[in-house]
Short mmCIF file of N, CA and C in Angstrom, two decimals:
data_model
loop_
_atom_site.label_atom_id
_atom_site.label_comp_id
_atom_site.label_asym_id
_atom_site.label_seq_id
_atom_site.Cartn_x
_atom_site.Cartn_y
_atom_site.Cartn_z
N ALA A 17 1.01 -1.11 0.04
CA ALA A 17 0.17 -0.24 -0.20
C ALA A 17 1.23 0.74 -0.14
N VAL A 18 2.25 1.33 1.25
CA VAL A 18 2.96 2.15 1.11
C VAL A 18 3.51 3.17 -0.68
N LYS A 19 3.99 1.33 -0.91
CA LYS A 19 4.36 1.30 -2.14
C LYS A 19 3.50 2.24 -3.15
N ALA A 20 2.25 1.95 -3.56
CA ALA A 20 1.19 2.13 -4.24
C ALA A 20 1.11 3.61 -4.01
N VAL A 21 1.14 4.03 -2.93
CA VAL A 21 1.41 5.84 -2.41
C VAL A 21 2.39 6.31 -3.26
N LYS A 22 4.10 5.71 -2.58
CA LYS A 22 5.01 6.59 -3.32
C LYS A 22 4.04 6.61 -5.26
N ALA A 23 3.99 5.47 -5.77
CA ALA A 23 4.08 5.06 -6.88
C ALA A 23 2.49 6.26 -7.39
N ARG A 24 2.03 6.78 -6.95
CA ARG A 24 0.47 7.71 -6.87
C ARG A 24 -0.59 6.71 -7.55
N ASP A 25 -0.45 5.88 -6.92
CA ASP A 25 -1.39 4.63 -7.11
C ASP A 25 -2.40 4.55 -6.46
N TYR A 26 -3.46 6.08 -6.39
CA TYR A 26 -3.75 6.05 -5.27
C TYR A 26 -5.11 5.62 -4.90
N SER A 27 -5.85 5.36 -6.10
CA SER A 27 -6.95 4.18 -5.66
C SER A 27 -6.00 2.42 -5.66
N ARG A 28 -5.19 2.19 -5.94
CA ARG A 28 -4.68 0.95 -5.15
C ARG A 28 -4.49 0.75 -3.80
N ALA A 29 -3.69 2.12 -3.49
CA ALA A 29 -3.50 2.35 -2.18
C ALA A 29 -4.42 1.89 -1.41
N LEU A 30 -5.32 2.46 -1.85
CA LEU A 30 -6.27 2.64 -0.83
C LEU A 30 -7.14 1.38 -0.70
N THR A 31 -7.30 0.73 -1.52
CA THR A 31 -7.99 -0.99 -1.94
C THR A 31 -6.95 -1.88 -1.03
N LEU A 32 -5.56 -1.49 -0.79
CA LEU A 32 -4.79 -2.25 0.27
C LEU A 32 -4.95 -1.65 1.97
N PHE A 33 -5.26 -0.32 1.90
CA PHE A 33 -5.09 0.38 3.04
C PHE A 33 -6.54 -0.06 3.61
N GLU A 34 -8.00 0.03 3.22
CA GLU A 34 -8.82 -0.60 3.12
C GLU A 34 -8.72 -2.13 3.50
N GLN A 35 -8.38 -3.23 3.20
CA GLN A 35 -7.94 -4.40 3.65
C GLN A 35 -7.34 -4.54 4.80
N GLN A 36 -6.50 -3.76 5.33
CA GLN A 36 -5.92 -3.75 6.63
C GLN A 36 -6.75 -2.71 7.41
N ALA A 37 -7.36 -2.14 7.10
CA ALA A 37 -8.17 -0.95 8.05
C ALA A 37 -9.26 -1.90 8.76
N ASN A 38 -10.05 -2.80 8.23
CA ASN A 38 -10.83 -3.66 8.11
C ASN A 38 -10.66 -4.17 9.26
N ASP A 39 -9.45 -4.17 9.39
CA ASP A 39 -8.91 -5.86 10.53
C ASP A 39 -8.16 -4.76 11.24
N ALA A 40 -8.67 -3.73 11.93
CA ALA A 40 -8.28 -2.88 12.83
C ALA A 40 -7.05 -2.32 12.45
N LYS A 41 -6.09 -2.18 11.82
CA LYS A 41 -4.69 -1.63 11.47
C LYS A 41 -4.49 -0.36 11.52
N HIS A 42 -4.37 0.72 12.51
CA HIS A 42 -4.36 1.69 12.77
C HIS A 42 -3.68 2.81 12.12
N ASP A 43 -2.71 2.36 11.51
CA ASP A 43 -1.90 3.03 10.40
C ASP A 43 -2.45 3.13 9.47
N ALA A 44 -3.32 2.14 9.16
CA ALA A 44 -4.10 1.72 7.78
C ALA A 44 -5.17 2.88 7.61
N GLN A 45 -5.94 2.47 8.92
CA GLN A 45 -7.18 3.67 8.95
C GLN A 45 -6.86 4.92 8.76
N TYR A 46 -5.51 5.33 9.64
CA TYR A 46 -4.68 6.63 8.97
C TYR A 46 -4.86 6.78 7.62
N ASN A 47 -4.07 6.21 7.35
CA ASN A 47 -4.04 6.41 5.63
C ASN A 47 -5.03 6.33 4.85
N MET A 48 -6.30 5.87 4.92
CA MET A 48 -7.35 5.78 4.45
C MET A 48 -8.16 7.31 4.81
N ALA A 49 -7.84 7.67 5.77
CA ALA A 49 -8.51 9.02 6.54
C ALA A 49 -7.63 10.29 5.57
N VAL A 50 -6.58 10.45 5.49
CA VAL A 50 -5.52 11.26 4.04
C VAL A 50 -6.36 11.24 3.16
N LEU A 51 -5.87 9.90 2.81
CA LEU A 51 -6.50 9.74 1.36
C LEU A 51 -7.87 10.20 0.56
N LEU A 52 -8.77 10.09 1.61
CA LEU A 52 -10.44 10.08 1.39
C LEU A 52 -10.16 11.75 1.94
N GLN A 53 -9.18 12.61 2.41
CA GLN A 53 -9.74 13.82 2.88
C GLN A 53 -9.09 14.45 1.90
N ALA A 54 -7.82 13.72 1.11
CA ALA A 54 -7.87 14.68 0.40
C ALA A 54 -8.42 14.39 -1.25
N GLY A 55 -9.13 13.41 -1.35
CA GLY A 55 -9.26 12.95 -2.65
C GLY A 55 -8.59 12.48 -3.63
N LYS A 56 -7.81 11.99 -3.12
CA LYS A 56 -7.04 11.16 -4.11
C LYS A 56 -7.50 9.41 -3.82
N GLY A 57 -7.21 8.78 -5.20
CA GLY A 57 -7.40 7.41 -5.81
C GLY A 57 -9.00 7.24 -5.49
N ARG A 58 -9.83 8.05 -4.34
CA ARG A 58 -11.50 8.40 -4.78
C ARG A 58 -12.08 9.65 -4.58
N PRO A 59 -13.16 9.48 -5.23
CA PRO A 59 -13.86 11.10 -5.00
C PRO A 59 -13.81 12.09 -3.65
N ARG A 60 -13.24 12.45 -2.82
CA ARG A 60 -13.23 12.96 -1.62
C ARG A 60 -14.50 12.66 -0.98
N ASN A 61 -14.16 12.21 0.26
CA ASN A 61 -15.23 12.33 1.24
C ASN A 61 -15.02 12.26 2.72
N TYR A 62 -15.76 13.29 3.19
CA TYR A 62 -15.32 13.47 4.69
C TYR A 62 -16.42 12.87 5.71
N THR A 63 -17.03 12.67 5.56
CA THR A 63 -17.62 11.38 6.29
C THR A 63 -16.84 10.25 6.43
N ASP A 64 -16.46 9.54 5.54
CA ASP A 64 -15.20 8.29 5.20
C ASP A 64 -14.33 8.85 6.27
N ALA A 65 -13.60 10.15 5.77
CA ALA A 65 -11.65 10.48 6.33
C ALA A 65 -12.61 10.38 7.76
N LEU A 66 -13.68 10.94 8.17
CA LEU A 66 -13.60 11.73 9.63
C LEU A 66 -13.86 10.14 10.54
N TYR A 67 -14.84 8.81 10.42
CA TYR A 67 -15.09 7.68 10.76
C TYR A 67 -13.64 6.96 10.88
N TRP A 68 -12.73 6.46 9.57
CA TRP A 68 -11.66 6.07 9.69
C TRP A 68 -10.60 7.09 10.49
N GLY A 69 -10.88 8.13 10.44
CA GLY A 69 -9.55 9.02 11.84
C GLY A 69 -10.11 8.87 12.54
N TRP A 70 -11.32 8.68 13.31
CA TRP A 70 -11.15 8.26 14.63
C TRP A 70 -11.37 7.25 14.78
N LEU A 71 -11.58 5.93 13.88
CA LEU A 71 -11.13 5.07 14.58
C LEU A 71 -9.51 4.71 14.79
N ALA A 72 -8.72 5.59 13.97
CA ALA A 72 -7.29 5.43 14.20
C ALA A 72 -7.10 6.18 14.68
N GLN A 73 -7.52 7.37 15.35
CA GLN A 73 -7.38 8.28 16.76
C GLN A 73 -7.88 7.20 18.02
N LEU A 74 -8.65 6.59 17.76
CA LEU A 74 -8.96 5.55 19.43
C LEU A 74 -7.66 4.77 18.96
N GLY A 75 -7.50 4.47 18.27
CA GLY A 75 -6.22 3.38 18.01
C GLY A 75 -4.80 3.66 18.49
N GLY A 76 -4.59 5.18 19.09
CA GLY A 76 -3.00 5.63 19.60
C GLY A 76 -2.54 6.86 18.09
N ILE A 77 -2.89 6.78 17.02
CA ILE A 77 -2.34 7.50 16.16
C ILE A 77 -2.71 9.04 16.47
N GLU A 78 -1.98 9.65 16.92
CA GLU A 78 -2.21 11.05 17.42
C GLU A 78 -2.51 11.90 16.65
N GLU A 79 -1.58 12.12 14.99
CA GLU A 79 -1.61 12.86 14.24
C GLU A 79 -3.28 12.36 13.28
N ALA A 80 -4.05 11.62 13.60
CA ALA A 80 -5.26 11.61 13.49
C ALA A 80 -6.68 12.47 14.30
N LYS A 81 -5.89 13.09 14.87
CA LYS A 81 -6.61 13.93 15.71
C LYS A 81 -6.93 15.57 14.60
N LYS A 82 -5.73 15.80 14.12
CA LYS A 82 -5.97 16.92 13.18
C LYS A 82 -7.13 16.20 12.29
N ILE A 83 -6.89 15.58 11.60
CA ILE A 83 -7.88 15.02 10.53
C ILE A 83 -9.43 15.07 10.78
N THR A 84 -9.43 14.80 11.93
CA THR A 84 -10.67 14.40 12.48
C THR A 84 -11.19 15.45 13.09
N SER A 85 -10.61 16.77 13.46
CA SER A 85 -10.83 17.58 13.81
C SER A 85 -11.60 18.79 12.39
N ASP A 86 -10.12 19.02 11.87
CA ASP A 86 -10.67 19.52 10.44
C ASP A 86 -12.01 18.98 9.80
N MET A 87 -12.39 17.72 9.41
CA MET A 87 -13.28 17.03 8.88
C MET A 87 -14.84 17.65 10.17
N GLN A 88 -14.47 17.45 11.37
CA GLN A 88 -15.87 17.87 12.03
C GLN A 88 -15.80 19.51 11.33
N ASP A 89 -15.03 20.19 11.04
CA ASP A 89 -15.78 21.67 10.91
C ASP A 89 -16.09 21.53 10.25
N ALA A 90 -15.87 20.49 8.89
CA ALA A 90 -15.79 20.73 7.89
C ALA A 90 -18.04 19.99 7.16
N LEU A 91 -17.85 19.68 7.95
CA LEU A 91 -19.52 18.81 7.96
C LEU A 91 -20.69 19.37 8.61
N ALA A 92 -21.71 18.94 8.21
CA ALA A 92 -22.93 19.38 9.52
C ALA A 92 -22.47 18.29 11.02
N GLU A 93 -23.23 18.79 11.42
CA GLU A 93 -23.88 18.14 12.90
C GLU A 93 -24.48 17.03 12.26
N ASP A 94 -25.57 16.45 12.04
CA ASP A 94 -26.38 15.47 11.41
C ASP A 94 -25.19 14.40 10.85
N ASP A 95 -24.72 14.50 10.09
CA ASP A 95 -23.37 13.61 9.39
C ASP A 95 -22.11 13.57 10.68
N ILE A 96 -21.90 14.48 11.45
CA ILE A 96 -21.20 13.96 12.41
C ILE A 96 -21.58 13.13 13.24
N LYS A 97 -23.05 13.36 13.55
CA LYS A 97 -23.31 12.14 14.22
C LYS A 97 -23.40 11.10 13.60
N ALA A 98 -23.91 11.44 12.38
CA ALA A 98 -23.86 9.90 11.63
C ALA A 98 -22.34 9.08 12.07
N VAL A 99 -21.75 9.32 12.21
CA VAL A 99 -20.24 9.32 12.09
C VAL A 99 -19.98 8.29 13.34
N ARG A 100 -20.35 8.70 13.95
CA ARG A 100 -20.30 8.92 15.24
C ARG A 100 -21.10 7.31 15.72
N ALA A 101 -22.13 7.07 15.72
CA ALA A 101 -22.78 5.84 15.48
C ALA A 101 -22.05 5.02 15.31
N ARG A 102 -21.70 5.05 13.25
CA ARG A 102 -20.67 4.24 12.98
C ARG A 102 -19.19 3.56 13.19
N VAL A 103 -19.14 4.52 14.24
CA VAL A 103 -18.02 4.39 15.14
C VAL A 103 -17.96 3.07 15.85
N GLY A 104 -18.80 3.73 16.47
CA GLY A 104 -19.68 2.74 18.35
C GLY A 104 -20.32 1.63 17.28
N ASP A 105 -20.79 0.83 16.33
CA ASP A 105 -21.37 0.39 15.88
C ASP A 105 -19.86 -0.76 15.23
N SER A 106 -19.61 0.15 14.94
CA SER A 106 -17.86 -1.13 14.13
C SER A 106 -17.12 -1.13 15.63
N LEU A 107 -17.30 -0.53 16.62
CA LEU A 107 -16.16 -1.29 17.74
C LEU A 107 -17.41 -1.87 18.78
N GLN A 108 -18.39 -1.91 18.59
CA GLN A 108 -19.28 -2.85 19.28
C GLN A 108 -19.32 -4.37 18.19
N SER A 109 -19.50 -3.97 17.07
CA SER A 109 -18.93 -5.48 16.38
C SER A 109 -17.77 -6.53 16.91
N ARG A 110 -16.43 -5.44 16.95
CA ARG A 110 -15.05 -6.40 17.41
C ARG A 110 -15.49 -6.96 18.70
N LEU A 111 -16.02 -5.94 19.52
CA LEU A 111 -16.32 -6.33 20.79
C LEU A 111 -17.51 -7.77 20.95
N ASP A 112 -18.18 -7.62 20.05
CA ASP A 112 -19.65 -8.99 20.02
C ASP A 112 -18.41 -9.86 19.38
N ASN A 113 -17.72 -9.54 18.40
CA ASN A 113 -16.64 -10.97 17.76
C ASN A 113 -15.73 -10.88 18.60
N GLY A 114 -15.28 -10.91 19.94
CA GLY A 114 -14.12 -10.65 20.87
C GLY A 114 -13.06 -10.55 20.92
N ASP A 115 -13.22 -9.47 20.27
CA ASP A 115 -11.89 -9.11 20.07
C ASP A 115 -11.37 -7.69 21.02
N ILE A 116 -10.54 -8.35 22.13
CA ILE A 116 -9.91 -7.67 22.91
C ILE A 116 -9.52 -6.34 22.84
N ARG A 117 -8.98 -6.54 21.78
CA ARG A 117 -8.04 -5.27 21.66
C ARG A 117 -9.45 -3.71 21.38
N ALA A 118 -10.45 -4.00 21.33
CA ALA A 118 -11.36 -2.58 20.80
C ALA A 118 -11.84 -2.37 22.59
N ILE A 119 -12.06 -3.68 23.69
CA ILE A 119 -12.43 -2.82 24.99
C ILE A 119 -11.88 -1.42 25.37
N SER A 120 -10.70 -1.06 25.43
CA SER A 120 -10.18 -0.25 26.24
C SER A 120 -10.20 1.31 24.52
N GLN A 121 -10.54 0.80 23.20
CA GLN A 121 -10.91 1.92 22.48
C GLN A 121 -12.24 2.24 22.43
N PHE A 122 -13.59 1.08 22.95
CA PHE A 122 -14.33 1.87 22.89
C PHE A 122 -14.75 2.26 24.31
N ALA A 123 -13.81 2.21 25.35
CA ALA A 123 -13.76 2.61 26.51
C ALA A 123 -13.53 4.45 26.10
N ASP A 124 -12.60 4.50 25.45
CA ASP A 124 -11.99 5.72 24.76
C ASP A 124 -13.28 6.47 23.83
N TYR A 125 -13.78 6.17 23.16
CA TYR A 125 -14.87 6.23 22.70
C TYR A 125 -16.15 7.04 23.26
N ASN A 126 -16.48 6.37 24.38
CA ASN A 126 -17.40 6.91 25.22
C ASN A 126 -17.21 8.16 25.97
N LEU A 127 -15.63 8.17 26.13
CA LEU A 127 -15.34 9.78 26.71
C LEU A 127 -14.91 10.43 25.51
N THR A 128 -14.22 10.04 24.64
CA THR A 128 -13.63 11.45 23.51
C THR A 128 -14.75 11.16 22.22
N ILE A 129 -15.31 10.50 21.60
CA ILE A 129 -16.18 10.58 20.59
C ILE A 129 -17.42 11.07 20.83
N LEU A 130 -18.34 10.39 21.70
CA LEU A 130 -19.75 11.13 21.54
C LEU A 130 -19.82 12.41 22.24
N GLU A 131 -21.00 12.82 21.89
CA GLU A 131 -21.06 14.48 21.52
C GLU A 131 -21.08 15.17 23.29
N GLU A 132 -21.88 14.26 23.93
CA GLU A 132 -21.27 14.07 25.65
C GLU A 132 -21.38 13.02 25.93
N PRO A 133 -19.81 13.22 26.97
CA PRO A 133 -18.87 11.97 27.20
C PRO A 133 -19.96 10.98 28.45
N ASP A 134 -19.67 9.48 27.88
CA ASP A 134 -20.69 8.84 29.01
C ASP A 134 -19.64 8.23 29.91
N HIS A 135 -19.15 8.67 30.83
CA HIS A 135 -18.49 8.61 32.09
C HIS A 135 -18.86 6.65 32.39
N GLY A 136 -20.60 6.37 32.79
CA GLY A 136 -20.31 4.96 33.28
C GLY A 136 -19.94 4.17 32.21
N THR A 137 -20.19 4.04 30.75
CA THR A 137 -19.70 2.85 30.08
C THR A 137 -18.39 3.00 29.87
N ALA A 138 -17.84 3.76 29.61
CA ALA A 138 -16.65 4.09 29.87
C ALA A 138 -16.10 3.17 31.04
N TYR A 139 -16.07 3.95 32.09
CA TYR A 139 -16.02 2.64 33.55
C TYR A 139 -16.30 1.37 33.42
N ILE A 140 -17.04 0.80 32.61
CA ILE A 140 -17.88 -0.24 32.87
C ILE A 140 -16.41 -1.21 31.98
N TRP A 141 -16.19 -0.75 31.06
CA TRP A 141 -15.15 -1.33 29.97
C TRP A 141 -13.76 -0.77 30.38
N TYR A 142 -13.95 0.25 30.69
CA TYR A 142 -12.16 0.63 31.61
C TYR A 142 -11.79 -1.01 32.60
N THR A 143 -13.08 -0.87 33.47
CA THR A 143 -13.04 -2.26 34.61
C THR A 143 -12.99 -3.56 34.36
N ILE A 144 -13.59 -3.63 32.96
CA ILE A 144 -13.20 -5.24 32.17
C ILE A 144 -11.84 -5.44 31.75
N ALA A 145 -11.26 -4.08 31.19
CA ALA A 145 -10.04 -3.79 30.97
C ALA A 145 -8.93 -4.31 31.86
N VAL A 146 -9.00 -3.78 33.22
CA VAL A 146 -8.65 -3.75 33.82
C VAL A 146 -8.27 -5.04 34.26
N ALA A 147 -9.46 -5.95 34.53
CA ALA A 147 -9.50 -7.75 35.00
C ALA A 147 -9.12 -8.65 33.84
N LEU A 148 -9.28 -7.78 32.61
CA LEU A 148 -8.30 -8.57 31.70
C LEU A 148 -6.91 -8.45 31.41
N ASN A 149 -6.37 -7.79 32.38
CA ASN A 149 -5.20 -7.33 32.04
C ASN A 149 -4.41 -6.33 31.22
N ILE A 150 -4.83 -5.92 30.51
CA ILE A 150 -4.55 -5.26 29.64
C ILE A 150 -3.82 -3.69 29.53
N PRO A 151 -3.24 -3.44 29.29
CA PRO A 151 -1.74 -2.60 29.57
C PRO A 151 -1.90 -1.16 30.18
N ASP A 152 -1.90 -0.48 31.37
CA ASP A 152 -2.43 0.75 31.49
C ASP A 152 -3.80 1.10 31.00
N MET A 153 -4.74 0.70 31.53
CA MET A 153 -5.80 0.65 31.77
C MET A 153 -6.61 1.26 33.33
N ILE A 154 -5.61 0.68 34.29
CA ILE A 154 -5.71 1.45 35.60
C ILE A 154 -6.08 2.73 36.34
N ASP A 155 -5.10 3.44 35.71
CA ASP A 155 -5.13 5.12 35.85
C ASP A 155 -6.87 5.55 34.83
N HIS A 156 -7.01 4.67 33.84
CA HIS A 156 -7.57 5.32 33.17
C HIS A 156 -9.52 5.20 33.89
N ARG A 157 -9.13 3.80 34.85
CA ARG A 157 -10.13 3.53 35.26
C ARG A 157 -10.66 3.89 36.67
N GLU A 158 -9.22 4.95 36.98
CA GLU A 158 -9.52 5.39 38.14
C GLU A 158 -10.05 7.08 38.27
N ASP A 159 -9.48 7.38 36.92
CA ASP A 159 -9.40 8.71 36.46
C ASP A 159 -10.92 8.87 36.16
N THR A 160 -11.67 7.85 35.40
CA THR A 160 -12.88 8.16 35.24
C THR A 160 -13.82 7.48 36.57
N GLU A 161 -13.34 6.61 37.38
CA GLU A 161 -14.41 6.27 38.37
C GLU A 161 -14.57 7.59 39.31
N SER A 162 -13.81 8.46 38.98
CA SER A 162 -13.45 9.82 40.01
C SER A 162 -14.84 10.82 39.52
N ASP A 163 -15.42 10.12 37.70
CA ASP A 163 -16.01 11.65 37.54
C ASP A 163 -17.36 10.41 37.88
N ILE A 164 -17.72 9.49 38.21
CA ILE A 164 -19.20 8.67 38.65
C ILE A 164 -19.77 9.16 39.99
N GLU A 165 -20.47 9.29 39.82
CA GLU A 165 -21.66 9.98 41.23
C GLU A 165 -21.48 8.37 42.08
N ALA A 166 -20.93 8.17 43.35
CA ALA A 166 -21.17 7.43 44.56
C ALA A 166 -22.10 6.30 44.02
N LYS A 167 -23.40 7.02 44.79
CA LYS A 167 -24.59 6.11 44.17
C LYS A 167 -24.91 5.56 42.76
N GLU A 168 -24.32 6.04 42.06
CA GLU A 168 -23.93 4.94 40.71
C GLU A 168 -23.10 4.01 40.01
N LEU A 169 -21.98 4.07 41.30
CA LEU A 169 -20.73 3.04 41.23
C LEU A 169 -20.83 1.61 41.79
N ALA A 170 -21.78 1.66 42.02
CA ALA A 170 -22.03 -0.11 42.33
C ALA A 170 -22.98 -0.78 41.32
N ARG A 171 -24.26 0.18 40.38
CA ARG A 171 -24.73 -0.30 39.47
C ARG A 171 -23.58 -0.68 38.66
N LEU A 172 -23.09 0.37 38.30
CA LEU A 172 -21.93 0.48 37.25
C LEU A 172 -21.12 -1.20 37.73
N GLN A 173 -20.37 -1.26 38.29
CA GLN A 173 -19.79 -2.42 38.91
C GLN A 173 -20.51 -3.33 38.30
N THR A 174 -21.42 -3.74 38.86
CA THR A 174 -22.10 -5.24 39.03
C THR A 174 -22.76 -5.48 37.12
N GLU A 175 -22.87 -4.10 36.46
CA GLU A 175 -22.83 -4.55 34.62
C GLU A 175 -21.80 -4.92 34.44
N ALA A 176 -20.82 -4.25 35.19
CA ALA A 176 -19.36 -4.63 34.60
C ALA A 176 -18.91 -6.41 34.78
N LYS A 177 -19.93 -6.27 35.98
CA LYS A 177 -19.47 -7.96 36.30
C LYS A 177 -20.47 -8.67 35.43
N GLU A 178 -21.25 -8.03 34.61
CA GLU A 178 -22.65 -8.57 33.81
C GLU A 178 -21.76 -9.62 32.59
N LEU A 179 -21.13 -7.98 31.83
CA LEU A 179 -20.51 -8.48 30.88
C LEU A 179 -19.53 -8.44 30.49
N PHE A 180 -18.56 -8.77 31.68
CA PHE A 180 -17.05 -9.60 31.89
C PHE A 180 -17.58 -11.03 31.57
N LYS A 181 -18.38 -11.39 32.35
CA LYS A 181 -19.04 -12.61 32.01
C LYS A 181 -19.73 -13.41 30.81
N LYS A 182 -20.66 -12.61 30.61
CA LYS A 182 -21.11 -12.69 28.83
C LYS A 182 -20.08 -12.72 28.28
N TYR A 183 -19.22 -11.71 28.12
CA TYR A 183 -18.12 -11.25 26.63
C TYR A 183 -17.09 -12.72 26.33
N ASN A 184 -16.94 -13.14 28.24
CA ASN A 184 -15.82 -14.21 28.48
C ASN A 184 -14.88 -14.36 27.27
N PHE A 185 -13.95 -12.89 27.54
CA PHE A 185 -12.76 -12.71 27.04
C PHE A 185 -11.72 -12.96 27.61
N THR A 186 -10.42 -13.57 26.51
CA THR A 186 -9.42 -14.52 27.36
C THR A 186 -8.96 -13.29 27.38
N PRO A 187 -7.95 -13.44 28.47
CA PRO A 187 -7.09 -12.72 29.25
C PRO A 187 -6.02 -11.91 28.73
N PHE A 188 -5.92 -11.07 28.66
CA PHE A 188 -4.45 -10.48 27.85
C PHE A 188 -3.12 -11.04 28.65
N ASN A 189 -2.11 -11.61 27.71
CA ASN A 189 -1.08 -12.45 28.56
C ASN A 189 -0.08 -11.44 28.58
N SER A 190 0.08 -11.00 30.13
CA SER A 190 1.04 -9.82 30.22
C SER A 190 2.62 -10.47 29.76
N LYS A 191 2.54 -12.00 30.04
CA LYS A 191 4.18 -12.13 29.47
C LYS A 191 4.57 -11.59 28.30
N GLU A 192 4.19 -11.22 27.56
CA GLU A 192 4.43 -10.77 26.49
C GLU A 192 5.38 -9.16 25.77
N VAL A 193 4.90 -8.86 26.66
CA VAL A 193 4.93 -7.74 27.05
C VAL A 193 5.54 -6.72 28.59
N GLY A 194 5.62 -8.07 29.49
CA GLY A 194 5.89 -7.49 30.71
C GLY A 194 4.03 -6.73 31.50
N ASP A 195 4.43 -7.16 32.75
CA ASP A 195 2.90 -6.95 33.71
C ASP A 195 2.55 -5.14 34.05
N ALA A 196 1.96 -4.43 32.65
CA ALA A 196 1.50 -3.27 33.28
C ALA A 196 0.28 -2.92 34.51
N ASN A 197 -0.10 -3.92 34.29
CA ASN A 197 -1.08 -3.52 35.13
C ASN A 197 -1.19 -3.81 36.80
N ALA A 198 0.43 -4.37 37.38
CA ALA A 198 0.99 -4.87 39.05
C ALA A 198 0.45 -3.23 39.51
N SER A 199 0.25 -3.38 40.38
CA SER A 199 0.05 -2.34 40.93
C SER A 199 1.24 -2.53 42.41
#
């Protein structure tokens, strides 16, 4: 795909990046956003650029924030709302298919992409992430918990427990990268 971009064969590049982007390869999602924003390889499409940009951003690609900001400035609120829902549906589908990598992204989505942050849902998924030993989630859970009212905490923890059982994810293997969740 990168070779295709260097050769200015943007249509081929988009086809190759899209295959990777659909497999949650965040650098490919970012490249999709860049090409679609520029209208290279396909007609310019700001809603698709925003979609791929937000997914890349949730995957940790910092450069995607500029594209998503630019696209939000260019689009009508109804279009942005539709893209938000599309991103949420994509992440939900990954969760439903057992993709443990989508857990922290779904939590982040609820805090950073939604028009009104949903601290409760983010807290639930950060709690699940910590239970599965996903690295670097303890601070996210603790920060989000500080935004939860005490009267809601037990209900959210019960919901996290139920979702944890429902999804039955395989825990993250911390031995491969070191135990980042050790307290």
